[in-house]
Short mmCIF file of C-alpha atoms in Angstrom, two decimals:
data_model
loop_
_atom_site.label_atom_id
_atom_site.label_comp_id
_atom_site.label_asym_id
_atom_site.label_seq_id
_atom_site.Cartn_x
_atom_site.Cartn_y
_atom_site.Cartn_z
CA MET A 600 -263.02 221.36 -76.01
CA SER A 601 -263.27 224.80 -74.48
CA ASP A 602 -264.55 227.80 -76.45
CA ASN A 603 -261.04 229.17 -76.86
CA GLY A 604 -259.82 225.95 -78.49
CA LEU A 605 -257.92 224.58 -75.52
CA GLU A 606 -258.03 220.89 -74.72
CA ASN A 607 -259.37 220.39 -71.19
CA VAL A 608 -257.36 217.79 -69.27
CA LEU A 609 -257.93 216.35 -65.79
CA ILE A 610 -255.01 214.53 -64.16
CA LEU A 611 -255.78 212.45 -61.07
CA GLN A 612 -253.12 211.30 -58.64
CA GLY A 613 -253.15 208.04 -56.72
CA GLY A 614 -253.53 207.83 -52.97
CA GLY A 615 -255.92 205.13 -51.77
CA SER A 616 -258.87 206.64 -49.92
CA LEU A 617 -257.50 210.11 -50.72
CA GLY A 618 -259.00 209.55 -54.17
CA ALA A 619 -262.31 210.76 -52.75
CA PHE A 620 -260.82 214.27 -52.96
CA GLY A 621 -260.52 213.82 -56.74
CA CYS A 622 -264.18 212.82 -56.86
CA GLY A 623 -265.05 216.21 -55.37
CA VAL A 624 -262.82 217.98 -57.88
CA TYR A 625 -264.63 216.33 -60.77
CA LYS A 626 -268.02 217.15 -59.25
CA ALA A 627 -267.12 220.85 -59.31
CA LEU A 628 -265.85 220.70 -62.91
CA ALA A 629 -269.03 218.94 -64.04
CA LYS A 630 -271.35 221.33 -62.23
CA ASN A 631 -269.52 224.27 -63.81
CA ASN A 632 -270.00 222.72 -67.27
CA ILE A 633 -266.30 222.24 -67.90
CA ASN A 634 -266.22 219.36 -70.35
CA LEU A 635 -263.10 217.22 -70.34
CA ASP A 636 -261.30 216.04 -73.46
CA VAL A 637 -258.68 213.89 -71.73
CA ILE A 638 -258.73 212.23 -68.32
CA ALA A 639 -255.52 210.64 -67.06
CA GLY A 640 -254.87 208.89 -63.80
CA THR A 641 -252.85 206.33 -61.95
CA SER A 642 -253.70 204.11 -58.98
CA ILE A 643 -257.01 205.22 -57.43
CA GLY A 644 -256.81 208.24 -59.73
CA GLY A 645 -256.94 205.79 -62.63
CA VAL A 646 -260.04 204.20 -61.11
CA ASN A 647 -261.72 207.60 -60.88
CA ALA A 648 -260.68 208.39 -64.45
CA ALA A 649 -262.08 205.10 -65.78
CA ILE A 650 -265.45 205.71 -64.11
CA ILE A 651 -265.67 209.24 -65.54
CA ALA A 652 -264.67 208.26 -69.09
CA GLY A 653 -266.59 204.99 -69.15
CA SER A 654 -269.60 205.98 -67.07
CA ARG A 655 -272.70 203.84 -67.43
CA LYS A 656 -274.68 207.07 -67.15
CA GLU A 657 -274.81 209.65 -69.90
CA GLU A 658 -275.88 212.37 -67.49
CA ARG A 659 -274.81 213.16 -63.93
CA VAL A 660 -271.54 211.28 -64.21
CA ASP A 661 -270.38 213.17 -61.14
CA GLN A 662 -273.18 211.60 -59.11
CA LEU A 663 -272.21 208.14 -60.36
CA LEU A 664 -268.62 208.71 -59.26
CA GLU A 665 -269.78 209.86 -55.85
CA ASP A 666 -272.02 206.80 -55.57
CA PHE A 667 -268.95 204.65 -56.15
CA TRP A 668 -267.12 206.29 -53.28
CA LEU A 669 -270.09 206.03 -50.98
CA GLU A 670 -270.31 202.33 -51.84
CA LEU A 671 -266.64 201.91 -50.96
CA SER A 672 -267.35 203.50 -47.60
CA GLU A 673 -270.12 200.94 -47.07
CA GLY A 674 -267.46 198.22 -47.25
CA PHE A 675 -265.64 199.80 -44.31
CA ILE A 676 -265.90 197.95 -40.99
CA ASP A 677 -266.04 200.13 -37.90
CA ILE A 678 -263.89 198.28 -35.36
CA ASP A 679 -265.28 200.45 -32.55
CA LYS A 680 -268.42 198.33 -32.75
CA LEU A 681 -266.56 195.05 -32.48
CA SER A 682 -265.38 193.35 -29.29
CA PRO A 683 -262.70 193.77 -27.91
CA PHE A 684 -262.24 197.04 -29.85
CA PHE A 685 -265.41 198.47 -28.35
CA ALA A 686 -264.03 198.20 -24.82
CA TRP A 687 -260.67 199.62 -25.90
CA ASN A 688 -262.31 202.60 -27.61
CA ARG A 689 -264.48 203.27 -24.57
CA TYR A 690 -261.37 203.29 -22.40
CA MET A 691 -259.56 205.71 -24.74
CA LYS A 692 -262.48 208.12 -24.68
CA THR A 693 -262.53 208.18 -20.87
CA PHE A 694 -258.76 208.57 -20.63
CA GLN A 695 -258.74 212.32 -20.24
CA ILE A 696 -255.46 213.87 -19.08
CA PRO A 697 -257.00 217.11 -17.79
CA SER A 698 -259.46 215.31 -15.53
CA MET A 699 -256.70 213.03 -14.23
CA LEU A 700 -254.47 215.98 -13.44
CA GLY A 701 -257.35 217.65 -11.68
CA ASN A 702 -257.16 215.02 -8.95
CA TYR A 703 -253.78 216.29 -7.84
CA SER A 704 -252.97 219.51 -6.04
CA PHE A 705 -249.84 221.33 -7.17
CA ASN A 706 -248.51 223.21 -4.15
CA LEU A 707 -245.27 224.32 -5.75
CA PRO A 708 -245.37 226.94 -8.54
CA PHE A 709 -243.00 224.85 -10.70
CA PHE A 710 -245.24 221.76 -10.68
CA ALA A 711 -248.34 223.93 -11.04
CA ALA A 712 -246.85 225.42 -14.21
CA ILE A 713 -246.09 221.94 -15.58
CA GLY A 714 -249.61 220.78 -14.85
CA THR A 715 -251.13 223.82 -16.52
CA GLY A 716 -248.91 223.36 -19.57
CA ILE A 717 -249.93 219.72 -19.96
CA LYS A 718 -253.60 220.64 -19.71
CA GLU A 719 -253.30 223.42 -22.28
CA THR A 720 -251.35 221.21 -24.67
CA TYR A 721 -253.88 218.44 -24.42
CA LEU A 722 -256.84 220.74 -24.92
CA ALA A 723 -255.16 222.47 -27.87
CA ASN A 724 -254.30 219.19 -29.57
CA GLY A 725 -257.36 217.24 -28.49
CA ILE A 726 -259.09 217.40 -31.88
CA GLN A 727 -255.87 216.48 -33.67
CA MET A 728 -255.27 213.54 -31.33
CA GLU A 729 -258.83 212.31 -31.78
CA THR A 730 -258.53 212.57 -35.57
CA LYS A 731 -255.25 210.65 -35.63
CA LEU A 732 -256.67 207.98 -33.33
CA LYS A 733 -259.61 207.59 -35.71
CA GLN A 734 -257.22 207.28 -38.66
CA ILE A 735 -255.19 204.63 -36.88
CA LYS A 736 -258.30 202.59 -36.11
CA SER A 737 -259.48 202.92 -39.72
CA PHE A 738 -256.06 201.75 -40.87
CA TYR A 739 -256.23 198.67 -38.66
CA SER A 740 -259.74 197.98 -39.88
CA SER A 741 -258.43 197.90 -43.45
CA ILE A 742 -255.47 195.71 -42.47
CA ILE A 743 -257.53 193.15 -40.60
CA PHE A 744 -260.79 193.06 -42.54
CA GLY A 745 -260.01 194.72 -45.87
CA ASN A 746 -262.94 196.32 -47.68
CA SER A 747 -265.50 194.01 -49.23
CA LYS A 748 -266.07 196.45 -52.10
CA MET A 749 -262.41 196.82 -52.98
CA PHE A 750 -259.96 194.29 -51.50
CA ILE A 751 -260.13 191.17 -49.35
CA PRO A 752 -257.40 189.65 -47.16
CA ARG A 753 -255.88 186.55 -48.68
CA TRP A 754 -256.29 184.70 -45.38
CA SER A 755 -260.08 184.98 -45.58
CA PRO A 756 -261.76 181.54 -45.26
CA GLU A 757 -263.42 181.90 -48.66
CA TYR A 758 -260.00 181.46 -50.32
CA ALA A 759 -259.20 178.19 -48.54
CA LEU A 760 -260.54 176.02 -51.38
CA THR A 761 -259.51 178.21 -54.33
CA ASP A 762 -256.03 179.44 -53.39
CA PRO A 763 -253.43 176.68 -53.89
CA GLU A 764 -250.99 178.55 -51.64
CA TYR A 765 -253.52 179.34 -48.92
CA PHE A 766 -251.67 177.21 -46.38
CA ALA A 767 -248.21 178.22 -47.65
CA PRO A 768 -247.89 181.92 -46.76
CA GLN A 769 -244.11 181.71 -47.17
CA LYS A 770 -244.79 181.67 -50.94
CA TRP A 771 -247.15 184.64 -50.96
CA THR A 772 -246.30 187.68 -53.09
CA PHE A 773 -249.41 189.62 -52.03
CA LEU A 774 -251.66 189.80 -48.98
CA TYR A 775 -254.82 191.35 -50.40
CA ASP A 776 -256.83 190.44 -53.48
CA HIS A 777 -258.24 193.58 -55.10
CA PHE A 778 -260.37 191.69 -57.63
CA PRO A 779 -263.51 192.75 -55.65
CA LEU A 780 -262.79 196.23 -57.03
CA ALA A 781 -263.38 194.90 -60.56
CA LYS A 782 -266.72 193.42 -59.47
CA THR A 783 -267.75 196.71 -57.91
CA LEU A 784 -266.75 198.68 -61.02
CA GLU A 785 -269.04 196.56 -63.21
CA ARG A 786 -271.92 198.67 -61.89
CA TYR A 787 -270.20 201.91 -62.86
CA ILE A 788 -268.12 201.38 -66.03
CA ASP A 789 -269.27 200.54 -69.55
CA TYR A 790 -266.01 199.21 -70.95
CA ASP A 791 -267.38 199.28 -74.50
CA LYS A 792 -266.95 203.05 -74.34
CA LEU A 793 -263.25 202.69 -73.52
CA ARG A 794 -261.95 201.59 -76.91
CA PRO A 795 -260.90 203.22 -80.17
CA GLY A 796 -264.07 204.64 -81.68
CA GLY A 797 -266.02 204.12 -78.46
CA ARG A 798 -268.79 206.42 -77.28
CA SER A 799 -266.81 208.01 -74.46
CA LYS A 800 -266.80 211.79 -74.45
CA ALA A 801 -263.26 211.84 -73.06
CA ARG A 802 -260.02 210.07 -73.89
CA LEU A 803 -258.83 207.85 -71.05
CA ILE A 804 -255.16 207.40 -70.18
CA LEU A 805 -254.03 205.04 -67.41
CA THR A 806 -250.47 204.36 -66.32
CA ALA A 807 -248.70 201.37 -64.81
CA VAL A 808 -245.18 199.93 -64.64
CA ASN A 809 -243.75 196.67 -65.98
CA VAL A 810 -242.65 194.58 -62.98
CA LEU A 811 -239.92 192.76 -64.90
CA ASN A 812 -238.13 195.68 -66.59
CA ALA A 813 -239.37 198.80 -64.72
CA ARG A 814 -240.55 200.38 -67.97
CA PRO A 815 -243.66 202.58 -67.96
CA LEU A 816 -246.90 201.21 -69.36
CA THR A 817 -249.54 203.52 -70.81
CA PHE A 818 -253.08 202.35 -71.58
CA ASP A 819 -254.84 204.71 -73.99
CA SER A 820 -258.51 204.26 -74.93
CA HIS A 821 -257.80 205.80 -78.36
CA LYS A 822 -255.28 203.06 -79.08
CA GLU A 823 -256.58 199.95 -77.32
CA GLN A 824 -259.56 198.48 -75.55
CA ILE A 825 -259.41 199.34 -71.86
CA THR A 826 -260.70 196.50 -69.69
CA ALA A 827 -261.04 195.72 -66.01
CA LYS A 828 -257.53 194.23 -65.95
CA HIS A 829 -256.05 197.58 -66.99
CA VAL A 830 -257.89 199.31 -64.15
CA LEU A 831 -256.66 196.65 -61.72
CA ALA A 832 -253.13 197.03 -63.10
CA THR A 833 -252.99 200.79 -62.59
CA SER A 834 -254.15 200.30 -58.97
CA ALA A 835 -251.94 197.28 -58.15
CA TYR A 836 -249.77 199.02 -55.59
CA PRO A 837 -247.29 196.53 -54.06
CA SER A 838 -246.84 198.48 -50.82
CA TYR A 839 -250.58 198.00 -50.27
CA ASN A 840 -249.76 194.30 -50.74
CA PHE A 841 -251.85 194.04 -53.91
CA PRO A 842 -250.86 191.50 -56.61
CA TRP A 843 -249.39 192.38 -59.98
CA VAL A 844 -251.72 192.01 -62.96
CA GLU A 845 -250.89 190.30 -66.24
CA VAL A 846 -252.26 192.77 -68.78
CA GLU A 847 -251.07 190.69 -71.73
CA ASP A 848 -248.97 187.58 -72.22
CA GLY A 849 -245.75 188.01 -70.28
CA VAL A 850 -246.47 191.64 -69.26
CA PHE A 851 -246.98 191.96 -65.52
CA ALA A 852 -248.01 195.36 -64.23
CA TRP A 853 -247.90 197.23 -60.94
CA ASP A 854 -249.32 200.61 -59.96
CA GLY A 855 -248.04 203.48 -62.12
CA SER A 856 -247.37 205.69 -59.10
CA LEU A 857 -244.15 203.72 -58.58
CA LEU A 858 -242.73 205.78 -61.46
CA SER A 859 -244.88 208.88 -61.41
CA ASN A 860 -247.99 209.76 -59.45
CA THR A 861 -248.91 212.59 -61.84
CA PRO A 862 -249.22 211.31 -65.45
CA LEU A 863 -248.82 214.64 -67.23
CA ARG A 864 -245.99 213.45 -69.48
CA GLU A 865 -248.20 210.67 -70.83
CA VAL A 866 -250.89 213.20 -71.74
CA ILE A 867 -248.43 215.41 -73.61
CA THR A 868 -247.11 212.38 -75.48
CA ALA A 869 -250.61 211.13 -76.34
CA THR A 870 -251.98 214.47 -77.59
CA PRO A 871 -248.94 216.48 -78.69
CA VAL A 872 -250.65 218.97 -81.02
CA ARG A 873 -253.55 220.68 -79.24
CA ASP A 874 -252.82 223.38 -76.66
CA LYS A 875 -254.04 222.49 -73.21
CA ARG A 876 -255.75 223.67 -70.06
CA ILE A 877 -254.81 221.25 -67.31
CA PHE A 878 -256.26 220.55 -63.88
CA ILE A 879 -253.98 218.53 -61.60
CA VAL A 880 -255.41 216.96 -58.46
CA GLU A 881 -252.75 216.96 -55.76
CA ASN A 882 -253.46 214.38 -53.06
CA TYR A 883 -249.97 214.82 -51.62
CA PRO A 884 -248.90 218.41 -50.84
CA LYS A 885 -245.53 219.60 -52.10
CA LYS A 886 -245.12 222.33 -49.49
CA ILE A 887 -245.61 222.38 -45.73
CA ASP A 888 -245.27 225.19 -43.21
CA SER A 889 -243.03 223.52 -40.64
CA LEU A 890 -240.68 220.59 -40.15
CA PRO A 891 -241.96 217.24 -38.81
CA ASN A 892 -242.03 216.95 -35.01
CA ASN A 893 -241.54 213.20 -34.61
CA LEU A 894 -240.71 210.02 -36.53
CA PRO A 895 -244.29 209.28 -37.68
CA GLU A 896 -244.46 212.78 -39.12
CA VAL A 897 -241.05 212.24 -40.75
CA TYR A 898 -242.32 209.09 -42.46
CA HIS A 899 -245.48 210.90 -43.47
CA ARG A 900 -243.55 213.78 -45.02
CA ALA A 901 -241.22 211.41 -46.86
CA ARG A 902 -244.27 209.62 -48.28
CA ASP A 903 -245.78 212.92 -49.40
CA ILE A 904 -242.57 213.93 -51.16
CA MET A 905 -242.34 210.60 -52.99
CA PHE A 906 -245.87 210.91 -54.37
CA SER A 907 -246.13 214.68 -54.78
CA ASP A 908 -246.40 216.32 -58.19
CA LYS A 909 -243.08 216.56 -60.02
CA THR A 910 -244.27 217.80 -63.39
CA GLU A 911 -242.81 221.31 -63.20
CA HIS A 912 -240.03 220.24 -65.58
CA ASN A 913 -242.59 218.89 -68.06
CA VAL A 914 -244.45 222.20 -68.02
CA GLN A 915 -241.24 224.15 -68.58
CA MET A 916 -240.14 221.85 -71.41
CA SER A 917 -243.53 222.27 -73.07
CA LYS A 918 -242.94 226.03 -73.18
CA VAL A 919 -239.36 225.62 -74.42
CA ILE A 920 -240.42 223.25 -77.21
CA SER A 921 -243.17 225.66 -78.23
CA ARG A 922 -240.63 228.47 -78.59
CA TYR A 923 -238.34 226.23 -80.63
CA LEU A 924 -241.22 225.27 -82.92
CA ASP A 925 -242.16 228.91 -83.42
CA TYR A 926 -238.57 229.58 -84.40
CA ILE A 927 -238.52 226.61 -86.79
CA GLU A 928 -241.79 227.79 -88.34
CA GLU A 929 -240.34 231.25 -88.86
CA LEU A 930 -237.28 229.78 -90.58
CA TYR A 931 -239.44 227.48 -92.71
CA LYS A 932 -241.65 230.33 -93.91
CA THR A 933 -238.54 232.35 -94.73
CA ILE A 934 -237.30 229.50 -96.92
CA GLU A 935 -240.70 229.02 -98.59
CA ASN A 936 -240.97 232.72 -99.38
CA ASN A 937 -237.50 232.89 -100.84
CA ILE A 938 -237.18 229.65 -102.78
CA ASP A 939 -236.42 231.50 -106.00
CA LYS A 940 -233.54 233.37 -104.36
CA LEU A 941 -232.07 230.39 -102.52
CA GLN A 942 -230.09 227.72 -104.27
CA ILE A 943 -231.72 224.68 -102.69
CA GLU A 944 -232.01 221.33 -104.39
CA GLU A 945 -235.53 219.98 -104.78
CA LYS A 946 -234.57 216.85 -102.87
CA GLN A 947 -233.23 218.88 -99.96
CA LEU A 948 -236.31 221.14 -99.98
CA LYS A 949 -238.54 218.08 -99.81
CA ARG A 950 -236.69 216.82 -96.74
CA ILE A 951 -237.08 220.21 -95.07
CA ARG A 952 -240.81 220.22 -95.78
CA GLN A 953 -241.24 216.67 -94.39
CA LYS A 954 -239.32 217.44 -91.19
CA TYR A 955 -241.25 220.65 -90.65
CA LYS A 956 -244.54 218.81 -91.06
CA VAL A 957 -243.51 216.14 -88.55
CA TYR A 958 -242.31 218.63 -85.94
CA LYS A 959 -245.35 220.85 -86.34
CA GLN A 960 -247.90 218.03 -86.22
CA GLU A 961 -246.31 215.85 -83.56
CA HIS A 962 -244.89 218.35 -81.07
CA GLY A 963 -246.89 221.53 -81.40
CA ALA A 964 -248.90 221.53 -78.17
CA GLU A 965 -248.35 224.02 -75.40
CA ILE A 966 -249.71 224.06 -71.86
CA LYS A 967 -251.52 227.39 -71.86
CA GLU A 968 -253.17 227.09 -68.45
CA ILE A 969 -252.49 224.83 -65.48
CA TYR A 970 -254.40 224.69 -62.20
CA TYR A 971 -253.37 222.73 -59.13
CA VAL A 972 -256.15 221.58 -56.81
CA LYS A 973 -254.37 220.86 -53.54
CA ARG A 974 -255.70 218.75 -50.69
CA ASP A 975 -255.14 220.18 -47.22
CA GLU A 976 -253.61 218.19 -44.36
CA PRO A 977 -254.66 219.83 -41.10
CA ASN A 978 -253.98 216.57 -39.23
CA PRO A 979 -251.32 214.71 -41.25
CA HIS A 980 -250.96 211.02 -40.57
CA ILE A 981 -249.15 208.21 -42.36
CA THR A 982 -252.29 206.00 -42.42
CA GLU A 983 -254.68 208.60 -43.83
CA ASN A 984 -254.82 206.97 -47.27
CA ALA A 985 -256.35 203.80 -45.77
CA ASP A 986 -259.31 205.52 -44.11
CA PHE A 987 -262.46 204.51 -45.98
CA SER A 988 -264.86 205.47 -43.20
CA PRO A 989 -268.05 207.20 -44.44
CA GLU A 990 -267.29 210.38 -42.51
CA THR A 991 -263.80 210.72 -44.02
CA ILE A 992 -264.92 209.91 -47.57
CA LYS A 993 -267.74 212.47 -47.50
CA SER A 994 -265.46 215.10 -46.00
CA ALA A 995 -262.82 214.53 -48.72
CA ILE A 996 -265.40 214.80 -51.51
CA LYS A 997 -266.70 218.05 -50.04
CA GLU A 998 -263.19 219.48 -49.73
CA GLY A 999 -262.31 218.64 -53.34
CA GLU A 1000 -265.48 220.26 -54.60
CA GLU A 1001 -265.01 223.42 -52.53
CA LYS A 1002 -261.35 223.83 -53.54
CA THR A 1003 -262.19 223.50 -57.24
CA ASN A 1004 -265.14 225.86 -57.05
CA GLU A 1005 -262.84 228.43 -55.49
CA ILE A 1006 -260.33 228.10 -58.34
CA ILE A 1007 -263.04 228.36 -60.98
CA LYS A 1008 -264.55 231.42 -59.32
CA ASN A 1009 -261.24 233.24 -58.98
CA LYS A 1010 -259.87 232.43 -62.44
CA LYS A 1011 -263.13 233.11 -64.32
CA PHE A 1012 -261.84 231.33 -67.40
CA GLU A 1013 -263.90 230.36 -70.43
CA LYS A 1014 -265.65 227.04 -70.06
#
């Protein structure tokens, strides 16, 4: 808890490989000695949260989390180094529009202007085009080969003898097995910490959704033992073609981001009394400067809107409830101080006291401070959340750390 009595809360959004940004955010919080009381996440944000709360290390938890992400990047297969992708990539690099246009002479001013415009456009957007091409290739790498540290295609030969439906793809309900993620996490998470009375320094909250009835599922380390299946459940995103996870008999779970990608409401419900300072990691920006220019950018923007933070209403309601509680407390104290003057039956007074106690103890928390750590998208692309290449992962971690350090420096709040 912070020196001013606020409960420090970190909320981590989902987003596939974009979760590396959240790793950087946590690194900055840890290096600035901001201790967390509650860590909540869904999807890859839930994976990050579980590593932080259940870390096998007592010190340098931030380094352990970064090691996890670097290990994920080791499972990435660079298709540029594989035939026939190598030849294709070499061709793309030599396909330079400016040099091709240089072979032609433009005698007419009109065509000369067109040629100059094409050259300038290409040169101006060259870095963006190269970045998007890299993202596309990383996406196809994930589709074809998976990531040995996180998920494996169901058509891999190793499943031929163990998967009864291996040769019946018409019956498949998932394409990728993300059980390898559980194996990888064994090196990072001590699940004994993630239980009521465990040794974790922070309370862990993960979210998922019940496949059969669409109801939210919340896994809270202060109420139940969190295991690998809960981590797999919170990250079982069906649009990534991951399987649902049976977390208990008859309860089948999918990724919690299907309902909400920012589990703030679950935090308020779990710890309703203590006032809070909240850090929200935004992998998907709410605001952009200009409209999309083409259909891929339209799909990208629609995806961002679906998964962007929508907790503004929760924050406002927290403030409204706090004002109502202050008003109720004022009325209650007025009654207590004037019992002799008021004609109130003892039975009725007892009911008033009980209700006041319940309201005060179960709904008294207020969000005092909230900070949004927003990931930038200089080169937006619909496949960016499937890029586990080492370069991209390291860059995302660095960005998250720098953005958080900037917020901490500017706000200068008590740690």
